[in-house]
Short mmCIF file of C-alpha atoms in Angstrom, two decimals:
data_model
loop_
_atom_site.label_atom_id
_atom_site.label_comp_id
_atom_site.label_asym_id
_atom_site.label_seq_id
_atom_site.Cartn_x
_atom_site.Cartn_y
_atom_site.Cartn_z
CA UNK T 4 25.08 -174.05 -52.50
CA UNK T 5 22.91 -173.66 -49.45
CA UNK T 6 19.52 -175.18 -49.91
CA UNK T 7 18.97 -178.03 -47.47
CA UNK T 8 16.71 -175.89 -45.28
CA UNK T 9 13.28 -175.03 -46.68
CA UNK T 10 12.75 -171.31 -46.37
CA UNK T 11 11.05 -168.66 -48.40
CA UNK T 12 13.78 -167.24 -50.62
CA UNK T 13 14.00 -163.63 -51.68
CA UNK T 14 14.38 -163.04 -55.43
CA UNK T 15 18.02 -163.42 -56.56
CA UNK T 16 19.98 -160.29 -57.35
CA UNK T 17 21.03 -159.57 -60.91
CA UNK T 18 24.78 -159.26 -60.56
CA UNK T 19 26.85 -157.42 -63.16
CA UNK T 20 29.15 -159.39 -65.43
CA UNK T 21 32.59 -158.27 -64.29
CA UNK T 22 35.80 -159.74 -62.91
CA UNK T 23 35.37 -157.90 -59.61
CA UNK T 24 32.26 -156.51 -57.94
CA UNK T 25 31.38 -154.81 -54.67
CA UNK T 26 28.12 -155.65 -52.91
CA UNK T 27 26.63 -154.07 -49.80
CA UNK T 28 23.63 -155.49 -47.98
CA UNK T 29 21.86 -156.62 -44.85
CA UNK T 30 22.67 -160.11 -43.57
CA UNK T 31 19.76 -162.56 -43.89
CA UNK T 32 21.56 -165.61 -42.50
CA UNK T 33 24.75 -167.66 -42.53
CA UNK T 34 25.54 -171.36 -42.56
CA UNK T 35 28.48 -173.71 -42.82
CA UNK T 36 28.68 -175.89 -45.93
CA UNK T 37 27.29 -179.38 -45.35
CA UNK T 38 29.05 -182.59 -46.42
CA UNK T 39 29.12 -186.15 -44.99
CA UNK T 40 32.93 -185.99 -44.91
CA UNK T 41 34.08 -183.07 -42.69
CA UNK T 42 37.40 -182.88 -44.62
CA UNK T 43 35.44 -181.77 -47.69
CA UNK T 44 33.87 -178.76 -45.92
CA UNK T 45 35.70 -175.59 -46.91
CA UNK T 46 33.10 -172.78 -47.20
CA UNK T 47 30.79 -170.63 -45.13
CA UNK T 48 27.78 -169.14 -46.93
CA UNK T 49 26.32 -165.77 -45.98
CA UNK T 50 23.00 -164.72 -47.47
CA UNK T 51 22.50 -160.96 -47.84
CA UNK T 52 19.83 -158.65 -49.24
CA UNK T 53 21.27 -156.24 -51.83
CA UNK T 54 19.06 -155.53 -54.87
CA UNK T 55 17.77 -159.08 -54.31
CA UNK T 56 19.31 -162.02 -52.47
CA UNK T 57 23.06 -162.65 -52.88
CA UNK T 58 25.04 -165.57 -51.43
CA UNK T 59 28.61 -164.90 -50.29
CA UNK T 60 30.86 -167.97 -50.47
CA UNK T 61 33.84 -167.58 -48.11
CA UNK T 62 36.66 -170.14 -47.94
CA UNK T 63 37.28 -171.43 -44.43
CA UNK T 64 39.95 -173.91 -45.54
CA UNK T 65 41.93 -174.51 -48.73
CA UNK T 66 41.07 -177.86 -50.25
CA UNK T 67 43.53 -177.22 -53.12
CA UNK T 68 46.41 -176.67 -50.71
CA UNK T 69 45.48 -179.73 -48.62
CA UNK T 70 45.29 -181.98 -51.69
CA UNK T 71 48.66 -180.67 -52.90
CA UNK T 72 50.25 -181.40 -49.50
CA UNK T 73 50.39 -177.80 -48.24
CA UNK T 74 48.92 -176.01 -45.22
CA UNK T 75 45.13 -175.80 -45.67
CA UNK T 76 44.62 -173.15 -42.98
CA UNK T 77 43.46 -169.65 -43.91
CA UNK T 78 45.44 -166.62 -42.73
CA UNK T 79 43.11 -163.83 -41.62
CA UNK T 80 43.95 -160.15 -41.20
CA UNK T 81 41.43 -157.74 -39.69
CA UNK T 82 41.49 -153.97 -40.19
CA UNK T 83 39.36 -152.25 -37.55
CA UNK T 84 37.72 -148.91 -38.22
CA UNK T 85 34.73 -146.72 -37.53
CA UNK T 86 31.79 -145.52 -39.60
CA UNK T 87 29.69 -142.36 -39.47
CA UNK T 88 27.21 -143.16 -42.25
CA UNK T 89 26.45 -146.67 -43.46
CA UNK T 90 27.07 -147.24 -47.18
CA UNK T 91 23.94 -147.73 -49.30
CA UNK T 92 22.90 -151.27 -50.21
CA UNK T 93 23.54 -152.30 -53.78
CA UNK T 94 25.87 -153.88 -56.29
CA UNK T 95 28.63 -152.20 -58.29
CA UNK T 96 31.41 -153.13 -60.71
CA UNK T 97 34.71 -152.53 -58.95
CA UNK T 98 37.80 -151.51 -60.92
CA UNK T 99 40.31 -152.84 -58.38
CA UNK T 100 40.76 -154.13 -54.85
CA UNK T 101 44.37 -154.83 -53.94
CA UNK T 102 45.70 -156.13 -50.63
CA UNK T 103 49.04 -154.43 -51.35
CA UNK T 104 47.32 -151.03 -51.25
CA UNK T 105 45.38 -151.87 -48.09
CA UNK T 106 48.49 -153.22 -46.35
CA UNK T 107 50.51 -150.11 -47.34
CA UNK T 108 47.97 -147.91 -45.51
CA UNK T 109 47.79 -149.90 -42.26
CA UNK T 110 49.71 -152.56 -40.38
CA UNK T 111 47.74 -155.79 -40.87
CA UNK T 112 48.62 -158.81 -38.73
CA UNK T 113 47.58 -162.15 -40.30
CA UNK T 114 46.74 -165.04 -37.99
CA UNK T 115 46.33 -168.71 -39.02
CA UNK T 116 42.86 -170.22 -38.54
CA UNK T 117 41.74 -173.82 -38.67
CA UNK T 118 38.36 -174.31 -40.38
CA UNK T 119 36.06 -174.56 -37.34
CA UNK T 120 37.47 -171.58 -35.38
CA UNK T 121 37.21 -169.46 -38.56
CA UNK T 122 33.62 -170.60 -39.09
CA UNK T 123 32.79 -169.64 -35.50
CA UNK T 124 34.47 -166.24 -35.88
CA UNK T 125 32.56 -165.43 -39.07
CA UNK T 126 29.22 -166.74 -37.73
CA UNK T 127 29.66 -164.50 -34.67
CA UNK T 128 30.28 -161.46 -36.89
CA UNK T 129 27.22 -162.32 -39.00
CA UNK T 130 25.03 -162.46 -35.86
CA UNK T 131 26.26 -159.09 -34.59
CA UNK T 132 26.70 -157.05 -37.79
CA UNK T 133 24.02 -154.71 -39.12
CA UNK T 134 25.49 -154.60 -42.63
CA UNK T 135 28.15 -156.31 -44.73
CA UNK T 136 30.26 -155.11 -47.67
CA UNK T 137 32.04 -157.62 -49.89
CA UNK T 138 34.47 -157.59 -52.82
CA UNK T 139 34.83 -160.63 -55.07
CA UNK T 140 33.90 -162.31 -58.35
CA UNK T 141 30.25 -162.83 -59.26
CA UNK T 142 28.84 -166.30 -59.95
CA UNK T 143 25.48 -167.54 -61.14
CA UNK T 144 24.42 -171.10 -60.36
CA UNK T 145 21.24 -171.97 -58.47
CA UNK T 146 21.64 -168.56 -56.82
CA UNK T 147 23.42 -165.29 -57.56
CA UNK T 148 26.53 -164.94 -55.50
CA UNK T 149 30.02 -163.67 -54.86
CA UNK T 150 33.05 -165.92 -54.44
CA UNK T 151 36.84 -165.49 -54.64
CA UNK T 152 36.56 -163.49 -51.41
CA UNK T 153 40.28 -163.76 -50.70
CA UNK T 154 43.71 -162.73 -51.95
CA UNK T 155 44.15 -163.69 -55.61
CA UNK T 156 47.96 -163.71 -55.68
CA UNK T 157 49.92 -166.89 -56.43
CA UNK T 158 49.89 -169.37 -53.54
CA UNK T 159 51.42 -172.76 -52.77
CA UNK T 160 48.81 -174.58 -54.89
CA UNK T 161 47.87 -171.85 -57.43
CA UNK T 162 50.74 -170.57 -59.61
CA UNK T 163 49.02 -167.58 -61.26
CA UNK T 164 48.54 -164.14 -59.71
CA UNK T 165 45.54 -161.89 -60.34
CA UNK T 166 46.62 -158.58 -58.79
CA UNK T 167 43.93 -155.96 -58.25
CA UNK T 168 41.16 -158.59 -57.99
CA UNK T 169 41.43 -159.45 -54.29
CA UNK T 170 38.23 -160.22 -52.42
CA UNK T 171 37.43 -159.21 -48.85
CA UNK T 172 34.49 -158.77 -46.50
CA UNK T 173 33.76 -155.83 -44.18
CA UNK T 174 31.30 -156.07 -41.29
CA UNK T 175 29.52 -152.98 -39.93
CA UNK T 176 28.33 -152.99 -36.30
CA UNK T 177 25.80 -150.62 -34.66
CA UNK T 178 27.48 -150.99 -31.25
CA UNK T 179 30.21 -148.37 -31.20
CA UNK T 180 29.74 -147.72 -34.95
CA UNK T 181 32.79 -149.87 -35.72
CA UNK T 182 33.86 -151.96 -38.70
CA UNK T 183 35.98 -155.07 -39.16
CA UNK T 184 37.48 -155.49 -42.63
CA UNK T 185 38.53 -159.16 -43.10
CA UNK T 186 41.37 -160.08 -45.50
CA UNK T 187 41.99 -163.76 -46.31
CA UNK T 188 45.25 -165.34 -47.52
CA UNK T 189 46.30 -168.87 -48.40
CA UNK T 190 49.58 -170.72 -47.84
CA UNK T 191 52.39 -169.10 -49.84
CA UNK T 192 50.78 -165.68 -50.26
CA UNK T 193 52.95 -162.86 -48.91
#
């Protein structure tokens, strides 16, 4: 988890115990995972304020796929939209989030990203966004956070599917009152 930089931390959020949650909050900062071996870096961490501090852990590469001999790149689909009123900050249990439903409502084009270009894309969105909304699984380690922010269907390296528990992240921008809803897929996911 992020922690190499000494900064005054906000109190951690108390996240609900659930398989899928939705969190909305203001971005406090973002950083790429640090490791002496660049091949081991596979996450970007975004710190947000939502009923306390929450860390979002987003995969920027698939270590499991790479180790199994498959394509480690992440496929990213972006759904663009507009907002009239920003959603309130907070944390909620979410009954379902399913890429199949999202993809049935709009044509989503998925593009392959290497780790560093995806990091740069997400860091840019974090700098420009006024708010972020995320779906994923809660975790509690040194910090409270959300991970599994990606499609949870079977992939090349993971044989089991968890439909209805897909994670995603949505950025809200003041300029033009637009949104970008990011969907993330691994090798072998339809």
